[in-house]
mmCIF file of C-alpha atoms and ligand atoms in Angstrom:
data_model
loop_
_atom_site.group_PDB
_atom_site.id
_atom_site.type_symbol
_atom_site.label_atom_id
_atom_site.label_comp_id
_atom_site.label_asym_id
_atom_site.label_seq_id
_atom_site.Cartn_x
_atom_site.Cartn_y
_atom_site.Cartn_z
ATOM 1 C CA MET A 283 83.945 -46.223 -139.443
ATOM 2 C CA SER A 284 86.404 -47.280 -141.817
ATOM 3 C CA VAL A 285 86.692 -45.241 -145.144
ATOM 4 C CA MET A 286 86.294 -47.810 -147.357
ATOM 5 C CA ARG A 287 82.794 -49.087 -145.207
ATOM 6 C CA SER A 288 81.651 -45.114 -145.559
ATOM 7 C CA VAL A 289 82.802 -45.317 -149.505
ATOM 8 C CA LEU A 290 80.375 -48.300 -149.966
ATOM 9 C CA LEU A 291 77.745 -47.393 -148.129
ATOM 10 C CA ALA A 292 77.769 -44.232 -149.951
ATOM 11 C CA ALA A 293 77.796 -46.344 -153.242
ATOM 12 C CA SER A 294 74.841 -48.479 -151.960
ATOM 13 C CA GLN A 295 72.818 -45.319 -152.638
ATOM 14 C CA ASN A 296 73.943 -44.022 -155.813
ATOM 15 C CA LYS A 297 71.292 -43.892 -158.566
ATOM 16 C CA TRP A 298 73.615 -44.385 -161.611
ATOM 17 C CA LEU A 299 75.646 -47.183 -159.831
ATOM 18 C CA ARG A 300 72.511 -49.068 -159.122
ATOM 19 C CA GLU A 301 70.942 -48.798 -162.801
ATOM 20 C CA ASN A 302 74.240 -49.669 -164.475
ATOM 21 C CA ALA A 303 76.604 -51.727 -162.371
ATOM 22 C CA VAL A 304 73.897 -54.722 -162.348
ATOM 23 C CA ASN A 305 74.423 -55.115 -166.103
ATOM 24 C CA TYR A 306 78.125 -56.460 -165.306
ATOM 25 C CA PRO A 307 78.689 -60.082 -165.634
ATOM 26 C CA PHE A 308 81.402 -60.130 -162.958
ATOM 27 C CA VAL A 309 79.126 -58.074 -160.696
ATOM 28 C CA ARG A 310 76.375 -60.537 -161.195
ATOM 29 C CA ARG A 311 78.700 -63.594 -160.581
ATOM 30 C CA SER A 312 79.580 -61.919 -157.368
ATOM 31 C CA VAL A 313 76.452 -61.581 -155.975
ATOM 32 C CA SER A 314 75.426 -64.919 -156.534
ATOM 33 C CA ARG A 315 77.724 -65.905 -153.549
ATOM 34 C CA PHE A 316 74.927 -63.960 -151.495
ATOM 35 C CA MET A 317 71.902 -65.368 -153.227
ATOM 36 C CA PRO A 318 70.941 -68.496 -154.759
ATOM 37 C CA GLY A 319 69.319 -66.846 -157.408
ATOM 38 C CA GLU A 320 66.632 -63.930 -158.546
ATOM 39 C CA SER A 321 63.733 -66.227 -158.404
ATOM 40 C CA LEU A 322 61.400 -67.621 -155.616
ATOM 41 C CA ASP A 323 61.735 -71.086 -157.151
ATOM 42 C CA ALA A 324 65.554 -70.686 -156.388
ATOM 43 C CA ALA A 325 65.040 -69.582 -152.811
ATOM 44 C CA LEU A 326 62.539 -72.500 -152.212
ATOM 45 C CA THR A 327 65.266 -74.824 -153.655
ATOM 46 C CA ALA A 328 67.794 -73.114 -151.421
ATOM 47 C CA ALA A 329 65.556 -73.531 -148.363
ATOM 48 C CA ASP A 330 64.871 -77.129 -149.271
ATOM 49 C CA LYS A 331 68.670 -77.959 -149.077
ATOM 50 C CA LEU A 332 69.140 -75.798 -146.017
ATOM 51 C CA ALA A 333 66.312 -77.751 -144.263
ATOM 52 C CA GLN A 334 68.130 -81.383 -144.893
ATOM 53 C CA LYS A 335 70.932 -79.957 -142.998
ATOM 54 C CA GLN A 336 68.345 -78.701 -140.122
ATOM 55 C CA ILE A 337 68.875 -75.333 -140.728
ATOM 56 C CA ALA A 338 65.644 -73.159 -140.685
ATOM 57 C CA SER A 339 65.300 -70.127 -143.475
ATOM 58 C CA VAL A 340 63.830 -66.621 -143.553
ATOM 59 C CA PHE A 341 62.859 -65.311 -147.169
ATOM 60 C CA THR A 342 63.221 -61.698 -147.911
ATOM 61 C CA ASN A 343 62.548 -60.283 -151.697
ATOM 62 C CA LEU A 344 64.840 -57.531 -152.222
ATOM 63 C CA GLY A 345 63.717 -54.009 -152.720
ATOM 64 C CA GLU A 346 63.070 -50.919 -150.865
ATOM 65 C CA ASN A 347 61.724 -47.208 -150.946
ATOM 66 C CA VAL A 348 58.992 -48.151 -153.392
ATOM 67 C CA THR A 349 57.134 -44.971 -154.297
ATOM 68 C CA ASP A 350 54.092 -46.571 -156.259
ATOM 69 C CA ARG A 351 51.015 -48.043 -154.428
ATOM 70 C CA GLY A 352 50.459 -50.312 -157.323
ATOM 71 C CA GLU A 353 54.272 -51.713 -156.695
ATOM 72 C CA ALA A 354 53.615 -51.998 -152.851
ATOM 73 C CA GLN A 355 50.964 -53.785 -153.602
ATOM 74 C CA GLN A 356 52.422 -56.010 -155.761
ATOM 75 C CA VAL A 357 55.201 -56.835 -153.399
ATOM 76 C CA THR A 358 52.425 -57.526 -150.463
ATOM 77 C CA GLU A 359 50.637 -60.296 -153.083
ATOM 78 C CA HIS A 360 54.247 -61.650 -153.996
ATOM 79 C CA TYR A 361 54.598 -62.422 -150.290
ATOM 80 C CA LEU A 362 51.318 -63.977 -149.890
ATOM 81 C CA GLU A 363 52.247 -66.219 -152.843
ATOM 82 C CA VAL A 364 55.390 -66.780 -151.047
ATOM 83 C CA LEU A 365 53.567 -68.175 -148.066
ATOM 84 C CA ARG A 366 51.590 -70.185 -149.992
ATOM 85 C CA ARG A 367 54.563 -71.951 -151.712
ATOM 86 C CA ILE A 368 55.958 -72.377 -148.479
ATOM 87 C CA HIS A 369 53.313 -73.792 -146.415
ATOM 88 C CA GLY A 370 52.447 -76.113 -149.856
ATOM 89 C CA ALA A 371 55.907 -77.361 -149.542
ATOM 90 C CA GLY A 372 55.924 -77.892 -146.116
ATOM 91 C CA LEU A 373 58.989 -76.017 -145.510
ATOM 92 C CA ARG A 374 59.843 -74.479 -141.818
ATOM 93 C CA THR A 375 60.293 -71.051 -143.567
ATOM 94 C CA GLU A 376 59.524 -67.625 -142.395
ATOM 95 C CA VAL A 377 59.593 -64.102 -144.081
ATOM 96 C CA SER A 378 61.394 -60.923 -143.422
ATOM 97 C CA VAL A 379 60.021 -57.896 -144.840
ATOM 98 C CA LYS A 380 60.982 -54.127 -145.643
ATOM 99 C CA LEU A 381 58.340 -51.553 -144.685
ATOM 100 C CA THR A 382 59.849 -49.051 -147.406
ATOM 101 C CA GLN A 383 58.799 -51.805 -149.766
ATOM 102 C CA LEU A 384 55.339 -52.084 -148.319
ATOM 103 C CA GLY A 385 54.814 -48.382 -148.950
ATOM 104 C CA LEU A 386 56.114 -46.542 -145.717
ATOM 105 C CA ASP A 387 57.455 -43.784 -147.827
ATOM 106 C CA LEU A 388 53.471 -43.425 -148.983
ATOM 107 C CA SER A 389 51.698 -43.746 -145.933
ATOM 108 C CA LYS A 390 51.759 -45.305 -142.731
ATOM 109 C CA GLU A 391 48.242 -46.620 -142.864
ATOM 110 C CA PHE A 392 48.579 -48.125 -146.372
ATOM 111 C CA CYS A 393 51.671 -49.736 -145.028
ATOM 112 C CA PHE A 394 50.388 -51.358 -141.984
ATOM 113 C CA GLU A 395 47.347 -52.890 -144.147
ATOM 114 C CA ASN A 396 49.825 -54.515 -146.280
ATOM 115 C CA LEU A 397 51.971 -55.533 -143.334
ATOM 116 C CA GLU A 398 48.387 -56.844 -141.708
ATOM 117 C CA LYS A 399 47.438 -58.897 -145.206
ATOM 118 C CA ILE A 400 50.715 -60.597 -144.983
ATOM 119 C CA ILE A 401 50.691 -61.494 -141.027
ATOM 120 C CA VAL A 402 46.975 -62.927 -141.456
ATOM 121 C CA ARG A 403 47.995 -65.398 -144.261
ATOM 122 C CA GLU A 404 51.170 -66.596 -141.974
ATOM 123 C CA LYS A 405 50.487 -69.498 -139.636
ATOM 124 C CA LYS A 406 50.282 -68.474 -135.953
ATOM 125 C CA GLU A 407 53.339 -70.282 -134.578
ATOM 126 C CA ALA A 408 55.512 -68.687 -137.421
ATOM 127 C CA ILE A 409 56.960 -65.163 -137.020
ATOM 128 C CA VAL A 410 56.557 -62.798 -139.605
ATOM 129 C CA TRP A 411 59.980 -60.506 -139.330
ATOM 130 C CA VAL A 412 60.053 -56.591 -140.046
ATOM 131 C CA ASP A 413 63.491 -55.535 -140.980
ATOM 132 C CA MET A 414 65.072 -52.329 -139.529
ATOM 133 C CA GLU A 415 66.112 -49.865 -142.186
ATOM 134 C CA ALA A 416 68.202 -46.510 -142.116
ATOM 135 C CA SER A 417 67.665 -44.429 -138.994
ATOM 136 C CA GLY A 418 65.254 -42.011 -140.396
ATOM 137 C CA TYR A 419 62.673 -45.056 -140.450
ATOM 138 C CA VAL A 420 63.105 -46.431 -136.968
ATOM 139 C CA ASP A 421 60.411 -44.405 -135.055
ATOM 140 C CA ALA A 422 57.656 -45.313 -137.782
ATOM 141 C CA THR A 423 58.958 -48.944 -138.215
ATOM 142 C CA LEU A 424 58.585 -49.397 -134.449
ATOM 143 C CA GLU A 425 55.175 -47.290 -134.623
ATOM 144 C CA ILE A 426 53.706 -49.722 -136.974
ATOM 145 C CA TYR A 427 55.270 -52.963 -135.343
ATOM 146 C CA GLU A 428 53.837 -52.054 -132.038
ATOM 147 C CA ARG A 429 50.271 -51.623 -134.136
ATOM 148 C CA ALA A 430 50.786 -55.037 -135.327
ATOM 149 C CA LEU A 431 52.242 -56.615 -132.365
ATOM 150 C CA ARG A 432 49.068 -55.416 -130.169
ATOM 151 C CA LYS A 433 46.991 -57.684 -132.837
ATOM 152 C CA TYR A 434 49.260 -60.272 -133.887
ATOM 153 C CA PRO A 435 51.483 -62.054 -131.290
ATOM 154 C CA ASN A 436 53.549 -63.409 -134.180
ATOM 155 C CA ALA A 437 54.990 -60.361 -135.492
ATOM 156 C CA GLY A 438 58.444 -59.986 -135.161
ATOM 157 C CA ILE A 439 61.185 -56.849 -135.067
ATOM 158 C CA CYS A 440 64.760 -56.261 -136.125
ATOM 159 C CA LEU A 441 66.685 -53.966 -133.945
ATOM 160 C CA GLN A 442 69.997 -52.296 -134.420
ATOM 161 C CA ALA A 443 72.685 -52.836 -131.483
ATOM 162 C CA TYR A 444 74.871 -49.766 -133.194
ATOM 163 C CA LEU A 445 71.868 -47.156 -132.194
ATOM 164 C CA TYR A 446 72.612 -45.592 -128.791
ATOM 165 C CA ARG A 447 68.723 -45.513 -128.792
ATOM 166 C CA THR A 448 68.159 -49.418 -129.179
ATOM 167 C CA LYS A 449 68.532 -50.278 -125.449
ATOM 168 C CA LYS A 450 65.550 -48.002 -124.674
ATOM 169 C CA ASP A 451 63.485 -49.205 -127.505
ATOM 170 C CA LEU A 452 64.048 -52.876 -126.237
ATOM 171 C CA GLU A 453 62.529 -51.791 -122.580
ATOM 172 C CA LYS A 454 59.619 -50.271 -124.235
ATOM 173 C CA LEU A 455 58.752 -53.021 -126.421
ATOM 174 C CA LEU A 456 59.126 -56.043 -124.096
ATOM 175 C CA PRO A 457 55.927 -55.455 -122.159
ATOM 176 C CA LEU A 458 54.172 -56.476 -125.562
ATOM 177 C CA ARG A 459 55.847 -59.492 -125.512
ATOM 178 C CA PRO A 460 57.856 -59.129 -128.855
ATOM 179 C CA SER A 461 59.842 -61.359 -130.963
ATOM 180 C CA ILE A 462 63.181 -59.756 -131.862
ATOM 181 C CA ARG A 463 66.041 -60.097 -134.003
ATOM 182 C CA LEU A 464 69.123 -58.356 -132.994
ATOM 183 C CA VAL A 465 71.647 -57.460 -135.581
ATOM 184 C CA LYS A 466 74.556 -55.137 -135.474
ATOM 185 C CA GLY A 467 73.149 -52.692 -137.999
ATOM 186 C CA ALA A 468 73.961 -52.014 -141.931
ATOM 187 C CA TYR A 469 73.304 -48.260 -142.778
ATOM 188 C CA LYS A 470 75.822 -45.285 -142.980
ATOM 189 C CA GLU A 471 74.671 -43.653 -139.409
ATOM 190 C CA PRO A 472 76.416 -40.612 -138.047
ATOM 191 C CA PRO A 473 78.003 -40.820 -134.757
ATOM 192 C CA GLN A 474 75.517 -38.676 -133.108
ATOM 193 C CA ILE A 475 73.071 -41.588 -133.193
ATOM 194 C CA ALA A 476 75.298 -44.653 -133.548
ATOM 195 C CA TYR A 477 78.336 -46.054 -131.950
ATOM 196 C CA PRO A 478 81.298 -45.057 -134.584
ATOM 197 C CA LYS A 479 83.447 -48.111 -133.188
ATOM 198 C CA LYS A 480 82.727 -51.324 -133.865
ATOM 199 C CA GLN A 481 84.081 -52.478 -130.537
ATOM 200 C CA ASP A 482 81.393 -50.605 -128.684
ATOM 201 C CA VAL A 483 78.863 -51.802 -131.340
ATOM 202 C CA ASP A 484 79.810 -55.274 -130.364
ATOM 203 C CA GLU A 485 79.843 -54.625 -126.614
ATOM 204 C CA ASN A 486 76.551 -52.975 -126.706
ATOM 205 C CA TYR A 487 75.137 -56.346 -128.730
ATOM 206 C CA PHE A 488 76.049 -58.647 -126.057
ATOM 207 C CA SER A 489 74.674 -56.401 -123.542
ATOM 208 C CA LEU A 490 71.411 -55.902 -125.453
ATOM 209 C CA ALA A 491 71.389 -59.845 -126.057
ATOM 210 C CA GLN A 492 71.891 -60.315 -122.154
ATOM 211 C CA ALA A 493 68.523 -58.398 -121.634
ATOM 212 C CA MET A 494 66.972 -60.279 -124.372
ATOM 213 C CA MET A 495 67.778 -63.704 -123.129
ATOM 214 C CA ALA A 496 66.666 -62.747 -119.374
ATOM 215 C CA ALA A 497 63.211 -61.456 -121.237
ATOM 216 C CA GLN A 498 63.032 -64.707 -123.147
ATOM 217 C CA ALA A 499 63.396 -66.764 -119.856
ATOM 218 C CA THR A 500 60.659 -64.983 -118.443
ATOM 219 C CA GLY A 501 58.242 -65.497 -121.533
ATOM 220 C CA GLN A 502 58.583 -61.531 -122.219
ATOM 221 C CA CYS A 503 60.724 -61.896 -125.271
ATOM 222 C CA VAL A 504 58.518 -64.539 -127.536
ATOM 223 C CA ARG A 505 61.755 -65.249 -129.604
ATOM 224 C CA ALA A 506 65.255 -64.018 -129.467
ATOM 225 C CA ALA A 507 66.919 -64.401 -132.338
ATOM 226 C CA PHE A 508 70.919 -63.219 -132.943
ATOM 227 C CA GLY A 509 71.623 -62.077 -136.732
ATOM 228 C CA THR A 510 74.979 -62.188 -136.576
ATOM 229 C CA HIS A 511 78.095 -63.802 -138.380
ATOM 230 C CA ASP A 512 80.701 -62.912 -135.385
ATOM 231 C CA VAL A 513 81.971 -66.240 -134.484
ATOM 232 C CA LYS A 514 83.431 -64.923 -131.003
ATOM 233 C CA LEU A 515 80.332 -63.100 -130.156
ATOM 234 C CA ILE A 516 77.988 -66.140 -131.031
ATOM 235 C CA ARG A 517 80.265 -68.133 -128.440
ATOM 236 C CA ARG A 518 80.143 -65.664 -126.041
ATOM 237 C CA MET A 519 76.290 -65.446 -125.977
ATOM 238 C CA ALA A 520 76.047 -69.194 -126.513
ATOM 239 C CA ASP A 521 78.258 -69.503 -123.017
ATOM 240 C CA HIS A 522 75.833 -67.142 -121.466
ATOM 241 C CA ALA A 523 72.813 -68.879 -122.415
ATOM 242 C CA ILE A 524 74.145 -72.323 -121.171
ATOM 243 C CA GLN A 525 74.866 -70.547 -117.929
ATOM 244 C CA GLN A 526 71.560 -69.298 -117.796
ATOM 245 C CA GLY A 527 70.085 -72.875 -118.226
ATOM 246 C CA PHE A 528 68.706 -72.295 -121.806
ATOM 247 C CA PRO A 529 68.067 -75.585 -123.796
ATOM 248 C CA LYS A 530 70.246 -75.129 -126.896
ATOM 249 C CA GLN A 531 66.951 -75.363 -129.168
ATOM 250 C CA GLU A 532 66.193 -71.885 -127.545
ATOM 251 C CA PHE A 533 69.191 -70.145 -128.706
ATOM 252 C CA GLU A 534 69.115 -68.899 -131.979
ATOM 253 C CA VAL A 535 71.055 -67.631 -134.501
ATOM 254 C CA GLN A 536 70.417 -66.299 -138.057
ATOM 255 C CA MET A 537 72.787 -65.636 -140.724
ATOM 256 C CA LEU A 538 72.842 -64.361 -144.243
ATOM 257 C CA TYR A 539 72.941 -66.783 -146.901
ATOM 258 C CA GLY A 540 76.485 -67.980 -148.276
ATOM 259 C CA ILE A 541 77.967 -66.284 -145.101
ATOM 260 C CA GLN A 542 79.910 -68.536 -142.750
ATOM 261 C CA ARG A 543 78.368 -71.754 -143.816
ATOM 262 C CA GLU A 544 80.430 -73.920 -141.737
ATOM 263 C CA GLU A 545 79.137 -71.970 -138.569
ATOM 264 C CA GLN A 546 75.667 -72.179 -139.624
ATOM 265 C CA GLU A 547 76.168 -76.058 -139.866
ATOM 266 C CA ARG A 548 78.201 -76.360 -136.620
ATOM 267 C CA LEU A 549 75.446 -74.719 -134.834
ATOM 268 C CA ALA A 550 72.658 -76.930 -136.265
ATOM 269 C CA ARG A 551 74.827 -80.066 -135.712
ATOM 270 C CA GLU A 552 75.271 -79.029 -131.914
ATOM 271 C CA GLY A 553 71.573 -78.581 -131.511
ATOM 272 C CA TYR A 554 71.428 -74.871 -131.573
ATOM 273 C CA ARG A 555 68.397 -73.130 -133.661
ATOM 274 C CA SER A 556 70.145 -72.162 -136.761
ATOM 275 C CA GLY A 557 68.396 -70.113 -139.245
ATOM 276 C CA VAL A 558 69.454 -68.324 -142.778
ATOM 277 C CA LEU A 559 68.150 -65.460 -144.118
ATOM 278 C CA VAL A 560 67.677 -66.125 -147.959
ATOM 279 C CA ALA A 561 67.520 -62.879 -150.021
ATOM 280 C CA TYR A 562 66.066 -63.107 -153.836
ATOM 281 C CA GLY A 563 64.586 -60.882 -156.440
ATOM 282 C CA THR A 564 66.012 -58.656 -159.254
ATOM 283 C CA TYR A 565 66.717 -55.356 -156.890
ATOM 284 C CA TRP A 566 69.739 -56.722 -155.281
ATOM 285 C CA TYR A 567 72.371 -53.528 -156.017
ATOM 286 C CA PRO A 568 71.833 -51.843 -152.579
ATOM 287 C CA TRP A 569 71.556 -54.723 -150.620
ATOM 288 C CA PHE A 570 74.499 -56.386 -152.181
ATOM 289 C CA VAL A 571 77.099 -53.428 -151.923
ATOM 290 C CA ARG A 572 76.090 -53.163 -148.232
ATOM 291 C CA ARG A 573 77.280 -57.002 -148.022
ATOM 292 C CA LEU A 574 80.584 -55.612 -149.636
ATOM 293 C CA ALA A 575 80.642 -52.766 -146.807
ATOM 294 C CA GLU A 576 80.360 -55.337 -143.986
ATOM 295 C CA ARG A 577 83.331 -57.072 -145.184
ATOM 296 C CA PRO A 578 85.548 -54.933 -147.927
ATOM 297 C CA ALA A 579 87.834 -58.196 -148.244
ATOM 298 C CA ASN A 580 84.643 -59.097 -150.529
ATOM 299 C CA LEU A 581 86.030 -56.561 -153.130
ATOM 300 C CA TRP A 582 88.822 -58.852 -153.629
ATOM 301 C CA PHE A 583 86.311 -61.730 -154.203
ATOM 302 C CA MET A 584 84.606 -59.233 -156.722
ATOM 303 C CA ALA A 585 88.052 -58.350 -158.319
ATOM 304 C CA ARG A 586 88.628 -62.234 -158.874
ATOM 305 C CA ASN A 587 85.418 -62.476 -160.628
ATOM 306 C CA LEU A 588 86.330 -59.547 -162.882
ATOM 307 C CA PHE A 589 89.485 -61.168 -164.094
ATOM 308 C CA ALA A 590 87.977 -64.673 -164.616
ATOM 309 C CA SER A 591 85.792 -63.162 -167.211
HETATM 310 C C1 LIG B 832 69.656 -62.502 -140.302
HETATM 311 C C2 LIG B 832 70.238 -61.168 -140.480
HETATM 312 C C3 LIG B 832 69.113 -60.013 -140.875
HETATM 313 C C4 LIG B 832 69.512 -59.056 -141.126
HETATM 314 N N1 LIG B 832 68.417 -57.772 -140.586
HETATM 315 C C5 LIG B 832 69.305 -56.548 -140.958
HETATM 316 C C6 LIG B 832 68.168 -55.562 -140.763
HETATM 317 O O1 LIG B 832 67.002 -55.777 -140.823
HETATM 318 N N2 LIG B 832 68.641 -54.140 -140.793
HETATM 319 C C7 LIG B 832 69.933 -54.160 -140.749
HETATM 320 O O2 LIG B 832 70.309 -52.662 -140.564
HETATM 321 N N3 LIG B 832 70.871 -54.996 -140.785
HETATM 322 C C8 LIG B 832 70.371 -56.234 -140.985
HETATM 323 N N4 LIG B 832 71.447 -57.279 -141.100
HETATM 324 C C9 LIG B 832 72.841 -57.324 -141.352
HETATM 325 C C10 LIG B 832 73.333 -56.650 -139.803
HETATM 326 O O3 LIG B 832 72.985 -55.409 -139.603
HETATM 327 C C11 LIG B 832 74.799 -56.589 -140.504
HETATM 328 O O4 LIG B 832 75.272 -55.661 -141.057
HETATM 329 C C12 LIG B 832 75.813 -57.825 -140.783
HETATM 330 O O5 LIG B 832 75.399 -59.115 -140.261
HETATM 331 C C13 LIG B 832 77.215 -57.833 -140.616
HETATM 332 O O6 LIG B 832 77.459 -57.940 -139.056
HETATM 333 P P1 LIG B 832 78.042 -59.135 -137.959
HETATM 334 O O7 LIG B 832 76.981 -59.336 -136.999
HETATM 335 O O8 LIG B 832 78.087 -60.403 -139.069
HETATM 336 O O9 LIG B 832 79.242 -58.809 -137.606
HETATM 337 P P2 LIG B 832 80.821 -58.196 -138.209
HETATM 338 O O10 LIG B 832 81.398 -57.907 -136.942
HETATM 339 O O11 LIG B 832 80.336 -57.055 -139.368
HETATM 340 O O12 LIG B 832 81.269 -59.430 -139.055
HETATM 341 C C14 LIG B 832 81.622 -60.466 -138.124
HETATM 342 C C15 LIG B 832 82.425 -61.597 -139.174
HETATM 343 O O13 LIG B 832 81.452 -62.286 -140.212
HETATM 344 C C16 LIG B 832 81.948 -62.246 -141.279
HETATM 345 N N5 LIG B 832 81.187 -61.170 -142.481
HETATM 346 C C17 LIG B 832 80.164 -60.416 -141.839
HETATM 347 N N6 LIG B 832 79.539 -59.856 -142.820
HETATM 348 C C18 LIG B 832 79.962 -60.294 -143.706
HETATM 349 C C19 LIG B 832 79.897 -60.210 -145.375
HETATM 350 N N7 LIG B 832 79.141 -59.641 -145.853
HETATM 351 N N8 LIG B 832 80.433 -61.238 -146.284
HETATM 352 C C20 LIG B 832 81.354 -62.120 -145.716
HETATM 353 N N9 LIG B 832 81.607 -62.322 -144.392
HETATM 354 C C21 LIG B 832 81.110 -61.327 -143.460
HETATM 355 C C22 LIG B 832 83.345 -61.814 -141.326
HETATM 356 O O14 LIG B 832 84.002 -62.705 -141.120
HETATM 357 C C23 LIG B 832 83.526 -60.687 -140.030
HETATM 358 O O15 LIG B 832 84.677 -61.092 -139.527
HETATM 359 C C24 LIG B 832 71.180 -58.440 -140.861
HETATM 360 C C25 LIG B 832 71.822 -59.475 -140.698
HETATM 361 C C26 LIG B 832 71.308 -60.957 -140.524
HETATM 362 C C27 LIG B 832 72.452 -61.903 -140.379
#
């Protein structure tokens, strides 16, 4: 892991920075590259524009590690309102939730109840995605996800290719007919549990993607979505999908709002399933700094915003 990435990932967890950095106008200007705005209305407007380009969207209301029951309930209520607005607007938008925002740190049972309320409100043909957080939460997240999936076939989970364990987690999930979004992984993890070299993460990603596509072909994996901006890897996976006889519409790539827009549009134009995760909300600091860590060159972009102020 590069030194800069480590420093930024440590900064993403710093309380002082979280409380203070968000007030600087140049930081707020920089975050606007990755978020259409803090409000749900801003996210809905962005989803509408994406839909016009045949790009689907997934909403996530930023926040994590909620330690107050009332707050976790408010987040749950918020997602119910989000689904009401999405359905009302006729948008093909799904939601992706973080279990620590639904109260996982308080109680697994309480968190499951909150997740269940959201899944029950979603249409059966749309997936409710569960994000994967730092490694200390993987067991609990999978436990809650499996419980949800046994009851609701439209629950989806994110798996991280940087973890050594993911191959086994995938094998264990497949008999339950999951929907999976595969990502590389965004947190600071030690080499005992995660591949430290990017090249190894990329190779593991490709190998997991092949396993997911094989499972998708037999109906074992209900939806396989590849959450990445890595254009080389996307082409490699698309070639594999075509070799395996997949119709283009069944090869799905999801990216983050504002990153690789050209590629998002190219995939949609060429008939692949292209989606964008749209994040919004006021609690954006740790999420934003993880985006900087993924591409430290983004710091130059932030510096330009500083000098432009
Ligand atoms: C839809 C979606 C959902 C996600 N959900 C989760 C989750 O639940 N849990 C989790 O741990 N992680 C999640 N992530 C983040 C993921 O783990 C990676 O940290 C992130 O996607 C960067 O990795 P990459 O696959 O794009 O590849 P990389 O090899 O990091 O990047 C490939 C190329 O993409 C571009 N790029 C990548 N990131 C950025 C950026 N921030 N700014 C500008 N350009 C960039 C650069 O050109 C870079 O060279 C999600 C990502 C996506 C797209």
